[in-house]
PDB file of C-alpha atoms in Angstrom:
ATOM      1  CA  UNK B   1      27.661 -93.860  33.332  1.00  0.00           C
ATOM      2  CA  UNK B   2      31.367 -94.951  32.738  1.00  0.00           C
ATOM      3  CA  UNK B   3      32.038 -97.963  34.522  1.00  0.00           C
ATOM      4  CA  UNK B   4      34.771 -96.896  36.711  1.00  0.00           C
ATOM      5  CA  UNK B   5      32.269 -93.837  38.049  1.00  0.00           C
ATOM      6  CA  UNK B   6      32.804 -94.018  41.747  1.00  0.00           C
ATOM      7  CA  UNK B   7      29.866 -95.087  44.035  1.00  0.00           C
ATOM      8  CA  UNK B   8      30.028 -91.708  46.033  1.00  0.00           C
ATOM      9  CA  UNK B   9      29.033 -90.455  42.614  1.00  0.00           C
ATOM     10  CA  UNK B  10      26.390 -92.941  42.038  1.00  0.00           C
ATOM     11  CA  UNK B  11      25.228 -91.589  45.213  1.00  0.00           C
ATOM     12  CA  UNK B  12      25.060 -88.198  44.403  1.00  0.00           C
ATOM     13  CA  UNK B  13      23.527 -88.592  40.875  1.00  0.00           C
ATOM     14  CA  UNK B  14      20.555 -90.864  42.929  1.00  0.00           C
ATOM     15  CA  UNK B  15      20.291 -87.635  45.114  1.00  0.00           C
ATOM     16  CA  UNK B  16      20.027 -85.495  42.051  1.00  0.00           C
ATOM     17  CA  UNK B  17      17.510 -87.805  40.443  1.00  0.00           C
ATOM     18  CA  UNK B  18      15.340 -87.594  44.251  1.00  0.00           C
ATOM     19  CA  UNK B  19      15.760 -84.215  45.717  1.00  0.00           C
ATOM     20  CA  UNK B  20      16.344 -81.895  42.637  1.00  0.00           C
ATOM     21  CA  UNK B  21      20.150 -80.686  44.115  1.00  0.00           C
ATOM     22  CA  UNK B  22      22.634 -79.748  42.106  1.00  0.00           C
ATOM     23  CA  UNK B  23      25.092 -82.376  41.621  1.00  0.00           C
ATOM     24  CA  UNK B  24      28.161 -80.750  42.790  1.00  0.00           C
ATOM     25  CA  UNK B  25      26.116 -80.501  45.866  1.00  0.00           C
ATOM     26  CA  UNK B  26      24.968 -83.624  45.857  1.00  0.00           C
ATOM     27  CA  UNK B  27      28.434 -85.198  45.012  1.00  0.00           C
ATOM     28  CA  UNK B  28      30.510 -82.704  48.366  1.00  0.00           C
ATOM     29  CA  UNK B  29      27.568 -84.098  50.718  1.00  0.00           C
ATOM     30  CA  UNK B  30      28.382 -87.713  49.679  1.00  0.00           C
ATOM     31  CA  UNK B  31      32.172 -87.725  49.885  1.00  0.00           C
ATOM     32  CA  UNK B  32      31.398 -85.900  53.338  1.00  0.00           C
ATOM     33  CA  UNK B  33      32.405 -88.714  55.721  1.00  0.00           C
ATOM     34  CA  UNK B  34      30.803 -89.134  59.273  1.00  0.00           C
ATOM     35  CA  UNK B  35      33.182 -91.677  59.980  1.00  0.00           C
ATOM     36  CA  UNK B  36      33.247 -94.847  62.329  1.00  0.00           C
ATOM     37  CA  UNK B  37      36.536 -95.808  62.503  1.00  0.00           C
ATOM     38  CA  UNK B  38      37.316 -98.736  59.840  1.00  0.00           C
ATOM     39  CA  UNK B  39      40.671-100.382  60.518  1.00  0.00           C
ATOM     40  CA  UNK B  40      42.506-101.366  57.113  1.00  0.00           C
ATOM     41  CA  UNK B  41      45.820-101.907  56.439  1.00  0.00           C
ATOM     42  CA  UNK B  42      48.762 -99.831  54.615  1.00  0.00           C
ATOM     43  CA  UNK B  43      49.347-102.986  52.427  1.00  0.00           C
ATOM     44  CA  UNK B  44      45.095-102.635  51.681  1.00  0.00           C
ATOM     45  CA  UNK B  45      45.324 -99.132  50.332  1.00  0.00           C
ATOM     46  CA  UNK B  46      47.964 -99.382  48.397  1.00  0.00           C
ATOM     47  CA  UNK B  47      46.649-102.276  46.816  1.00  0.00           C
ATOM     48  CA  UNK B  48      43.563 -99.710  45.732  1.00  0.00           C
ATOM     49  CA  UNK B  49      45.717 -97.465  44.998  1.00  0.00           C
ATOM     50  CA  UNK B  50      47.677 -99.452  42.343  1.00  0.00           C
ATOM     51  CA  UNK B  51      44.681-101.681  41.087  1.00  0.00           C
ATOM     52  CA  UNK B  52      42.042 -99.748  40.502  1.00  0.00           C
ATOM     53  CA  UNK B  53      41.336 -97.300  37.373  1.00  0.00           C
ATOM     54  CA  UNK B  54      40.999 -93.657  37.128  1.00  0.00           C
ATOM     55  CA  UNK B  55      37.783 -92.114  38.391  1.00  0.00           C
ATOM     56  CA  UNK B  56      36.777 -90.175  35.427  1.00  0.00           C
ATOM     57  CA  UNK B  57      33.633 -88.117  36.928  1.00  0.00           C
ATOM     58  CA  UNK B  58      33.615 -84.184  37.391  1.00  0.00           C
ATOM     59  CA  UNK B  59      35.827 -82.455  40.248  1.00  0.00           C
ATOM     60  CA  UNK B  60      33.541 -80.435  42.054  1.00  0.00           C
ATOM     61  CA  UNK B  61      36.425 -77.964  43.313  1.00  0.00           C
ATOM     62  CA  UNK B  62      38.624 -77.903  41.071  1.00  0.00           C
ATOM     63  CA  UNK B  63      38.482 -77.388  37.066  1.00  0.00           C
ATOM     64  CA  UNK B  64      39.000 -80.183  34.876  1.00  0.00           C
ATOM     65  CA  UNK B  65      42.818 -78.842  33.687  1.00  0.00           C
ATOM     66  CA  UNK B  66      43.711 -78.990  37.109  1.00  0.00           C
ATOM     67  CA  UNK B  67      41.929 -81.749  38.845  1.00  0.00           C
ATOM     68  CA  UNK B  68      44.268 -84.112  40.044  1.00  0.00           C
ATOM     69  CA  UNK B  69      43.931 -88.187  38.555  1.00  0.00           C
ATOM     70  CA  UNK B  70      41.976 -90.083  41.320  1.00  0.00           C
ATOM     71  CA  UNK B  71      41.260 -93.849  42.185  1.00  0.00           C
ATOM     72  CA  UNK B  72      37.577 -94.736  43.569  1.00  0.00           C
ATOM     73  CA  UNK B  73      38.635 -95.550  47.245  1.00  0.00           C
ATOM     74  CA  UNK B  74      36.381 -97.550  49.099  1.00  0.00           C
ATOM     75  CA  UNK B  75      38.804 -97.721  52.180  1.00  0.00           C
ATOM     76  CA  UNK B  76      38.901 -93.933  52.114  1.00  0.00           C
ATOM     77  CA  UNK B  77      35.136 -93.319  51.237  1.00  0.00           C
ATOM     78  CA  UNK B  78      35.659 -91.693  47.543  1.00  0.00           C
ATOM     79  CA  UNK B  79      37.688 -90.427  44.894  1.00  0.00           C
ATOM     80  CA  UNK B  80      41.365 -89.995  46.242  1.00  0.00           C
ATOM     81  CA  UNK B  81      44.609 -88.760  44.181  1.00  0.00           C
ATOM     82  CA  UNK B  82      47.061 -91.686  43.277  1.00  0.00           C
ATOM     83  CA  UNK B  83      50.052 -89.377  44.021  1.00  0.00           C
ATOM     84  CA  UNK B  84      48.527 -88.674  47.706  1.00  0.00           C
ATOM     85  CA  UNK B  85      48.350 -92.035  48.814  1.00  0.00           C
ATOM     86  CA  UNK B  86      52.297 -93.110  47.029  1.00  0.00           C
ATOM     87  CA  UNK B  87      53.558 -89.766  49.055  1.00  0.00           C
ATOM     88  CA  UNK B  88      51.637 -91.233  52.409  1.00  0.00           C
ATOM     89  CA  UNK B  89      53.039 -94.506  51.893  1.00  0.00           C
ATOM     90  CA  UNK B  90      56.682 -92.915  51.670  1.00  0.00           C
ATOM     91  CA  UNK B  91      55.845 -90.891  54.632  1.00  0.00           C
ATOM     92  CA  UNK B  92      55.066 -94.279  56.530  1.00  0.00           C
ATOM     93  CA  UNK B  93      58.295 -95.867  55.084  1.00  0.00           C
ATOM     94  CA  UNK B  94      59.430 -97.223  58.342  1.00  0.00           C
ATOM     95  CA  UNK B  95      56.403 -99.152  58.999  1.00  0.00           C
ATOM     96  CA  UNK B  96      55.330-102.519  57.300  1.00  0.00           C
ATOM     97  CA  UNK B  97      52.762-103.205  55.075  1.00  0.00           C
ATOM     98  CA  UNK B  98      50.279-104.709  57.596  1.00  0.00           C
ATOM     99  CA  UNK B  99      50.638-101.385  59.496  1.00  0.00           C
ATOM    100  CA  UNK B 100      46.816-100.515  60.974  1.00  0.00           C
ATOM    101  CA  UNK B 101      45.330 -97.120  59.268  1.00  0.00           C
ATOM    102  CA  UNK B 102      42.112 -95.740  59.957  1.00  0.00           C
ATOM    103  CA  UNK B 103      40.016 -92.737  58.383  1.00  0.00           C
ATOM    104  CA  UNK B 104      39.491 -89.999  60.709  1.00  0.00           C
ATOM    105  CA  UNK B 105      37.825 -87.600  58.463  1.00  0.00           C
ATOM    106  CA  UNK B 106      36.791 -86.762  54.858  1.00  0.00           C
ATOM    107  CA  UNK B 107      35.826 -83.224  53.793  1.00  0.00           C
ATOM    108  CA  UNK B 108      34.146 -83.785  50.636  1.00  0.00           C
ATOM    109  CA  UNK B 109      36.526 -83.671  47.751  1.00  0.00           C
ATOM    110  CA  UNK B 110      39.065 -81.246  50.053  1.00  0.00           C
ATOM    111  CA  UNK B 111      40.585 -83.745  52.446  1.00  0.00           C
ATOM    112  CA  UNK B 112      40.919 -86.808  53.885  1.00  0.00           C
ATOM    113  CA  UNK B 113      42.506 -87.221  57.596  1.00  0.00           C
ATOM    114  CA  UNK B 114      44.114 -90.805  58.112  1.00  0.00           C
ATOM    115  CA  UNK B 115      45.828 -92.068  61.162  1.00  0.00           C
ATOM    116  CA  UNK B 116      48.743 -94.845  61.308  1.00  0.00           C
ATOM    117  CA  UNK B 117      51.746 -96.095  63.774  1.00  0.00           C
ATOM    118  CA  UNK B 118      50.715 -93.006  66.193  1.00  0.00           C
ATOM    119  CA  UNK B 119      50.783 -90.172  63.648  1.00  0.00           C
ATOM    120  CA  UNK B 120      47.711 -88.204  61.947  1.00  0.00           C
ATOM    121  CA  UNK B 121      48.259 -86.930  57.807  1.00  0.00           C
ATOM    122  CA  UNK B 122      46.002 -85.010  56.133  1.00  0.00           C
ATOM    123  CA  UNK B 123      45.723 -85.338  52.181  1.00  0.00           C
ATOM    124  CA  UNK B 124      44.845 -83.232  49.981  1.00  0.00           C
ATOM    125  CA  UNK B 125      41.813 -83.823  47.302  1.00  0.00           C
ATOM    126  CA  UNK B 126      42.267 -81.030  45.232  1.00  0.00           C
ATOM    127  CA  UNK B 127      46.264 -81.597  43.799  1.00  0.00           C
ATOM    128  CA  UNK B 128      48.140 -84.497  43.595  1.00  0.00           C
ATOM    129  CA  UNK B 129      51.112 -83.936  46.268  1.00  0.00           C
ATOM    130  CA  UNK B 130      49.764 -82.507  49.049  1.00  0.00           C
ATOM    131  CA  UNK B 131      50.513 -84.733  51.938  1.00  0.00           C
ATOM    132  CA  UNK B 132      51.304 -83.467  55.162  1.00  0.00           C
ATOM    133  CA  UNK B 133      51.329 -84.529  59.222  1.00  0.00           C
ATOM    134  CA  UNK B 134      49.371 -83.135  61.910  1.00  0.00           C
ATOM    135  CA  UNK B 135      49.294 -82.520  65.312  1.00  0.00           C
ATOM    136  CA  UNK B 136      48.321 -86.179  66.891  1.00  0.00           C
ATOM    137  CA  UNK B 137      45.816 -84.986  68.942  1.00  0.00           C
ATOM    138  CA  UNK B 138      42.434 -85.970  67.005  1.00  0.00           C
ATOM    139  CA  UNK B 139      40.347 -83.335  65.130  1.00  0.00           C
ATOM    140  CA  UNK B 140      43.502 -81.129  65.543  1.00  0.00           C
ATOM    141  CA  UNK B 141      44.436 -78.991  62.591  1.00  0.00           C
ATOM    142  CA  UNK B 142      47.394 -77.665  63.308  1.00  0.00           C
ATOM    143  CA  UNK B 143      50.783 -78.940  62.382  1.00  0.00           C
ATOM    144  CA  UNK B 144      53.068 -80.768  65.158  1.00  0.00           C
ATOM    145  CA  UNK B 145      56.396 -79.006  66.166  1.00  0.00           C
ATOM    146  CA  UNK B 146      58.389 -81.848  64.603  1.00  0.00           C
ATOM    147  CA  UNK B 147      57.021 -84.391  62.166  1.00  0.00           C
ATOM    148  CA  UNK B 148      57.508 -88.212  64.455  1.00  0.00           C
ATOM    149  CA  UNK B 149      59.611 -86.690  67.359  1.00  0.00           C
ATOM    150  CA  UNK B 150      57.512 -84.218  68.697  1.00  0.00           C
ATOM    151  CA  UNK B 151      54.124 -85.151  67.004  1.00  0.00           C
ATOM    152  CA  UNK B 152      52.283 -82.516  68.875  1.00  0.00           C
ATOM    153  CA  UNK B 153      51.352 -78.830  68.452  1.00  0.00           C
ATOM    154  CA  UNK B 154      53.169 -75.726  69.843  1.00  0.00           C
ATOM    155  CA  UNK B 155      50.002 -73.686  70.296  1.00  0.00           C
ATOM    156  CA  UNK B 156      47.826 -75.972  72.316  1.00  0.00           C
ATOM    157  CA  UNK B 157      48.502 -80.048  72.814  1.00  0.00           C
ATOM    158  CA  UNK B 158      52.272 -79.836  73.311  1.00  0.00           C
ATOM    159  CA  UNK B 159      51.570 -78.075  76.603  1.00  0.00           C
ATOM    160  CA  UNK B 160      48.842 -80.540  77.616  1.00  0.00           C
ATOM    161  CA  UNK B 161      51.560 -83.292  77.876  1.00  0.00           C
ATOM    162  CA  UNK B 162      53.185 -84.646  80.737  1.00  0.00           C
ATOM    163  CA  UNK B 163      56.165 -84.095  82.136  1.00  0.00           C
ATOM    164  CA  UNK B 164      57.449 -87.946  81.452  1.00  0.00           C
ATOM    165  CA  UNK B 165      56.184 -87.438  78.075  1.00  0.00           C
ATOM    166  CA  UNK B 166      58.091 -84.066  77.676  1.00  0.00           C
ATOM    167  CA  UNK B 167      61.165 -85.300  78.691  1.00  0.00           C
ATOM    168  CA  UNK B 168      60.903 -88.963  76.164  1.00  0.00           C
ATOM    169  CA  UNK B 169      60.593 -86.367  73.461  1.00  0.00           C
ATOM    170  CA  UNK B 170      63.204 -84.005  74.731  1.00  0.00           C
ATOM    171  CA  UNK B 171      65.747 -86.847  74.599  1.00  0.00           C
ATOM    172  CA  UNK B 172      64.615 -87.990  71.182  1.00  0.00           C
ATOM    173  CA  UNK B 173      64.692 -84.605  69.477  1.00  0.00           C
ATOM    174  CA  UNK B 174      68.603 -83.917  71.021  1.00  0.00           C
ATOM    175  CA  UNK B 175      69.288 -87.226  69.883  1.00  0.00           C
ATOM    176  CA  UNK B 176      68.158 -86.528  66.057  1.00  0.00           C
ATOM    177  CA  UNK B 177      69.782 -82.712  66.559  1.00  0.00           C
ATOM    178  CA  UNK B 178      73.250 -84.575  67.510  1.00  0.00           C
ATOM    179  CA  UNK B 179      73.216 -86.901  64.735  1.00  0.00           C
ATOM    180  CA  UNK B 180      72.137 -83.680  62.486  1.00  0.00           C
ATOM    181  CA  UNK B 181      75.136 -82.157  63.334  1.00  0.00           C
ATOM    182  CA  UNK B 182      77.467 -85.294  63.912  1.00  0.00           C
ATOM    183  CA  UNK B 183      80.477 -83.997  61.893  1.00  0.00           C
ATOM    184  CA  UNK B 184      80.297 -80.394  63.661  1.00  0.00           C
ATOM    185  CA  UNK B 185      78.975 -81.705  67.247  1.00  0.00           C
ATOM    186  CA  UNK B 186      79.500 -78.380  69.214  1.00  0.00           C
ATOM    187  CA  UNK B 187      77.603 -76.099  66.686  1.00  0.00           C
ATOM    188  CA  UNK B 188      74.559 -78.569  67.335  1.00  0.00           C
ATOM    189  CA  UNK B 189      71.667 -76.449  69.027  1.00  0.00           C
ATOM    190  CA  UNK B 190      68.204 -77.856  70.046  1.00  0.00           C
ATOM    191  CA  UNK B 191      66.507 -75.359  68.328  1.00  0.00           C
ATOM    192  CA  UNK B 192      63.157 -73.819  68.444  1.00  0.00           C
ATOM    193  CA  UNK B 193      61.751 -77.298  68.835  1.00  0.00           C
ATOM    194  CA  UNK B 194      63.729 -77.454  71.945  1.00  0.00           C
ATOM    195  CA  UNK B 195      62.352 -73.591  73.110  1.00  0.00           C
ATOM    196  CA  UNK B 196      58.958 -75.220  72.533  1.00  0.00           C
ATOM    197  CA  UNK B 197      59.460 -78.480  74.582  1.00  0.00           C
ATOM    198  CA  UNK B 198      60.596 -75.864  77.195  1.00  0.00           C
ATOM    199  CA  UNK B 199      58.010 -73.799  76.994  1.00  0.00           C
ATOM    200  CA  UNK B 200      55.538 -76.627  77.614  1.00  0.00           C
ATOM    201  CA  UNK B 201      57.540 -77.930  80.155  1.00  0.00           C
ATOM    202  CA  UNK B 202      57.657 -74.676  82.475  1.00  0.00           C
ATOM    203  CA  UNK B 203      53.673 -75.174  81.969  1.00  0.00           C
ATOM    204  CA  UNK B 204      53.950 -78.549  83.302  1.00  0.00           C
ATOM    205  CA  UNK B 205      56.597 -77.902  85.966  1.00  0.00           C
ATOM    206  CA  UNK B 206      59.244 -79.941  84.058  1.00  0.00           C
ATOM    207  CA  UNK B 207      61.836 -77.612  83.025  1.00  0.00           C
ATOM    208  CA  UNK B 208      64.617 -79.128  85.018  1.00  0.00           C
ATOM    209  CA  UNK B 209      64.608 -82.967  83.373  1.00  0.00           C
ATOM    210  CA  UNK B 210      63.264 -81.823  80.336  1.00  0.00           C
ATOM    211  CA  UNK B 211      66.542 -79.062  79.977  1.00  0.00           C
ATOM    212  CA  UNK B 212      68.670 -81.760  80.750  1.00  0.00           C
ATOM    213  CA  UNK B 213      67.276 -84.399  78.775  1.00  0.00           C
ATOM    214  CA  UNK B 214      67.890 -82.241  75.626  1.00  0.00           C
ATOM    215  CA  UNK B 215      71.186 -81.636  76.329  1.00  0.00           C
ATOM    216  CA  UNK B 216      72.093 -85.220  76.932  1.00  0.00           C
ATOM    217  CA  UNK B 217      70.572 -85.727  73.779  1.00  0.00           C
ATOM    218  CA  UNK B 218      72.213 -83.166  71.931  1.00  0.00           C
ATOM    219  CA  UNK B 219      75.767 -83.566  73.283  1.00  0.00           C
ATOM    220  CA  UNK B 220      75.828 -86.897  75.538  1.00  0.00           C
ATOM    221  CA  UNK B 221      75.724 -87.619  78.865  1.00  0.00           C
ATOM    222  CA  UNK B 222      78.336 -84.160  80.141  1.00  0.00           C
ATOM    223  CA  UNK B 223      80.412 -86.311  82.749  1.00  0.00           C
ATOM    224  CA  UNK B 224      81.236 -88.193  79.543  1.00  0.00           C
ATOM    225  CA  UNK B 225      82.223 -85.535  77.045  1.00  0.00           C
ATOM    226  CA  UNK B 226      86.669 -86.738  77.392  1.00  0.00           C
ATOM    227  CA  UNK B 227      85.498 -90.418  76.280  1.00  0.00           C
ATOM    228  CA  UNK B 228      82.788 -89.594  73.767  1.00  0.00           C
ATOM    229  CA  UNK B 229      85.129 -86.846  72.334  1.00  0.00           C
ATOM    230  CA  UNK B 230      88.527 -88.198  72.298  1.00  0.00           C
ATOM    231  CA  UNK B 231      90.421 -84.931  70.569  1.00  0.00           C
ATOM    232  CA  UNK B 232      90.613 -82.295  73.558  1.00  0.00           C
ATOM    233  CA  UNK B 233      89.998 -79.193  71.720  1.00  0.00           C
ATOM    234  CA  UNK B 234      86.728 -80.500  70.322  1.00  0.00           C
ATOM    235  CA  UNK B 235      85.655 -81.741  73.999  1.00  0.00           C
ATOM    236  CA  UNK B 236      86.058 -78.627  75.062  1.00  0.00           C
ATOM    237  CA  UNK B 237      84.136 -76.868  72.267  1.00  0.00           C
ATOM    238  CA  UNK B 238      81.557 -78.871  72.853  1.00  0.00           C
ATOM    239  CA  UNK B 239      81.551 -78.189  76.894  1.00  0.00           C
ATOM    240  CA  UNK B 240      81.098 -74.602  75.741  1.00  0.00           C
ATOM    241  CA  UNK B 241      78.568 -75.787  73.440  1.00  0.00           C
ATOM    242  CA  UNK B 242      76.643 -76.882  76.505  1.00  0.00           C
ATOM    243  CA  UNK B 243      77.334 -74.429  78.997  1.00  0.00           C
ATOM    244  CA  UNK B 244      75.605 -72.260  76.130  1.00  0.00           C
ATOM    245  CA  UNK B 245      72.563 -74.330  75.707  1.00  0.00           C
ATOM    246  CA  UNK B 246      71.705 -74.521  79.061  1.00  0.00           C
ATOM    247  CA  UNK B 247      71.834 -70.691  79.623  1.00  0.00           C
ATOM    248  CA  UNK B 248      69.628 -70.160  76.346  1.00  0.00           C
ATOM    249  CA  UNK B 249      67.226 -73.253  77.802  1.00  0.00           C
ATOM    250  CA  UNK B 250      66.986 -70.670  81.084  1.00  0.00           C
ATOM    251  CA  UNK B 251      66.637 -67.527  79.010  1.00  0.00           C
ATOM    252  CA  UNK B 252      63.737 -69.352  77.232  1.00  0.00           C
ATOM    253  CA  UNK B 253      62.196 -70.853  80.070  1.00  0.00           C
ATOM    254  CA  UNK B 254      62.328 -67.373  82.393  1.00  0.00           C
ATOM    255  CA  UNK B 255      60.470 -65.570  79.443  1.00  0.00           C
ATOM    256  CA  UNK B 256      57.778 -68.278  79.212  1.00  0.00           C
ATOM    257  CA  UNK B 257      57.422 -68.314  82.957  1.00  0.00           C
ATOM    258  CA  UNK B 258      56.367 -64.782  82.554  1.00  0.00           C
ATOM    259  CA  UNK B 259      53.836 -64.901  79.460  1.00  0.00           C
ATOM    260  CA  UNK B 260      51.768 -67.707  81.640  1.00  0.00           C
ATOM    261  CA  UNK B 261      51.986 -65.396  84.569  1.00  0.00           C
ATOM    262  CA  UNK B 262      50.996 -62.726  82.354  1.00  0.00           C
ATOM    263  CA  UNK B 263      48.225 -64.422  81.098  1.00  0.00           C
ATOM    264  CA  UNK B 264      46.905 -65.320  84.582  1.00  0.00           C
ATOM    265  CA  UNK B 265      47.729 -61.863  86.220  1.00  0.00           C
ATOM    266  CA  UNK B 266      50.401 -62.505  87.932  1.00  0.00           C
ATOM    267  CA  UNK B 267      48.530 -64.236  90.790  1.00  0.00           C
ATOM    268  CA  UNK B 268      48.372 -67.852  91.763  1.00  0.00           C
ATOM    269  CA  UNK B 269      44.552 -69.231  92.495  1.00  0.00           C
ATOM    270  CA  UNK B 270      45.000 -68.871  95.776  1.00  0.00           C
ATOM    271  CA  UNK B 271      45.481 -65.437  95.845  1.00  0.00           C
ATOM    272  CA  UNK B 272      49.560 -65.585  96.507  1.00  0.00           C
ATOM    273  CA  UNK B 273      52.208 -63.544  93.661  1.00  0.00           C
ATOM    274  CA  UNK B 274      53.751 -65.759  91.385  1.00  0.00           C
ATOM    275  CA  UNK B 275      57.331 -65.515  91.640  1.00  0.00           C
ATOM    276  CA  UNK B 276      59.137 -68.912  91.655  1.00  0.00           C
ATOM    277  CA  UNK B 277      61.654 -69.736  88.931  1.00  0.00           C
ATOM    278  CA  UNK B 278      61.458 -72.409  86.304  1.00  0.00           C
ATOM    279  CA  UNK B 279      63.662 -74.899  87.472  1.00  0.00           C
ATOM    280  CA  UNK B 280      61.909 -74.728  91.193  1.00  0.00           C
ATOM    281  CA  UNK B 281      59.613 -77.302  89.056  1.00  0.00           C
ATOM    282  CA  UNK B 282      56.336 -75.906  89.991  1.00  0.00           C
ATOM    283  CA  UNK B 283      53.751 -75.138  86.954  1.00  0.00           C
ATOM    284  CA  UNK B 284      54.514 -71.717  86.485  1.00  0.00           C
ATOM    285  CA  UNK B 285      51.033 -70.757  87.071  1.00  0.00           C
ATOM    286  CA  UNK B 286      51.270 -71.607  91.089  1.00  0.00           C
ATOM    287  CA  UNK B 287      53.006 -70.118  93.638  1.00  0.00           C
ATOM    288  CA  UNK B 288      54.164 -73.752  95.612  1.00  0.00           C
ATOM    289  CA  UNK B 289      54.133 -77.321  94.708  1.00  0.00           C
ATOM    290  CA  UNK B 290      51.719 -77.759  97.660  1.00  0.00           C
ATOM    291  CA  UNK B 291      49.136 -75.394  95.307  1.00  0.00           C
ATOM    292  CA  UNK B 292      49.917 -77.491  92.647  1.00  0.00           C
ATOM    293  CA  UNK B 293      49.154 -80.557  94.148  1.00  0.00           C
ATOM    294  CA  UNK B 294      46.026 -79.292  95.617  1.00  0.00           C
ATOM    295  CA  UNK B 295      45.162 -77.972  92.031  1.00  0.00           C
ATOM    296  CA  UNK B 296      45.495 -81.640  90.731  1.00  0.00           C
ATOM    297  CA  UNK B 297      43.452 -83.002  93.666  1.00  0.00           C
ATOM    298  CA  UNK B 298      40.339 -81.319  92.612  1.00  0.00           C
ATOM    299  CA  UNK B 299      40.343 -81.351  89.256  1.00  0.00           C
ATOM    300  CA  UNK B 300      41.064 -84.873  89.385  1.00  0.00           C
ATOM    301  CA  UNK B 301      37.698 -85.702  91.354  1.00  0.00           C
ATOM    302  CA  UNK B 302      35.982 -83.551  88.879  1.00  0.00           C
TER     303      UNK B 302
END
């Protein structure tokens, strides 16, 4: 066995040798990590990554012309691409070396889930640049609505937020949306990021601070637009600008209103029609704040 032969594949050829499996078998069931979380650092993985010599054993998804070059990991439980873990440590750029990583999860020689500085990546096992952020709910799958700002899912975990945490990430994405557009500021737009923080806020009964937090963040504070914009015809563009977005942040929010009510048929759970608008600031799936509340109530001593 070459020297450089990684240990999950030591393991697997010892399975071979006891059980009779096939190795391939053998060699997905030991890279197939039930993990307790081991902290390690960014600065620790890349050290791996750039010490240690190619893994030359057998990719057991992907034919040899194809399989990407690996490095024996023992941080990350097996045979990882080089290329993966450089593209992870770009990703993490802003962070220092002594940043805290863990391994989430490691499907055989598929993928490997790590977390770092609040955010989840998956990587890839089967090609060399596959790198790419997920939702940061654990054990999520999905992809978040935008990568550091809004590091959640649309489908699902977005809405579970609160409405504080709606709003800090309604201010941050109009912030990166006005510097996006700095030299054109009034054909800045929050986007269909924005439409989703909305929609999760009208879940959450937040619509009001959470509209107004992405404008702010998009345009600037509005009873400040003649001092942040000193030419006139621009401050006025963008006043229009915002006018604009608030009356698309409405359209969006009235149609969302009505796909929860929709879902919940149209009645609150105590038996009342749903009917109030977004901005009353009631979870659009009661009919009062006083429902709401009581809603909270119980499932809180649940």
């Amino acid at each position: 066995m070459p020297r450089n032969q990684s240990t999950a594949a030591q393991r697997a050829r010892a399975a071979q040798r006891e059980t009779g499996a096939k190795y391939t078998a053998a060699l997905r069931q030991a890279t197939t990590a039930e993990v307790s979380p081991t902290v390690f650092s960014l600065r620790e993985l890349l050290a791996e990554c750039t010490t240690l010599p190619e893994w030359t054993g057998d990719h057991p998804e992907v034919d040899a012309e194809w399989a990407p070059r690996m490095f024996d990991s023992v941080l990350l439980a097996g045979p990882v691409p080089y290329t993966a873990v450089l593209l992870l440590t770009g990703e993490l750029a802003a962070m220092t070396l002594s940043a805290e990583m863990t391994m989430e999860s490691r499907d055989g020689f598929h993928e490997v889930v790590v977390a770092c500085g609040g955010r989840r990546f998956q990587l890839a096992l089967t090609q060399d640049d596959w790198v790419v952020e997920l939702c940061l709910v654990p054990g999520c799958r999905s992809y978040p609505v935008a990568t550091a700002v809004i590091p959640y899912c649309e489908n699902q975990h977005l809405a579970e937020r609160s409405g504080a945490e709606l709003a800090k990430m309604a201010w941050a994405w109009g912030y990166h949306r006005r510097q996006e557009f700095e030299n054109t500021p009034a054909a800045a737009h929050t986007g269909d990021q924005g439409n989703a923080l909305v929609t999760a806020a009208v879940a959450q009964g937040a619509f009001s601070k959470v509209a107004a937090e992405l404008a702010d963040g998009c345009y600037g504070d509005p009873d400040l637009v003649n001092e942040i914009y000193l030419n006139d015809s621009e401050a006025m563009a963008v006043r229009h600008a915002i006018e604009r977005e608030h009356l698309l942040l409405r359209e969006r929010a009235r149609s969302a209103a009505a796909h929860i009510r929709k879902l919940v048929g149209g009645l609150c759970v105590c038996g009342a029609t749903l009917h109030l608008a977004p901005w009353a600031d009631v979870p659009a799936r009661y009919c009062s704040s006083s429902c709401a509340s009581s809603a909270a109530t119980v499932q809180g001593s649940r």
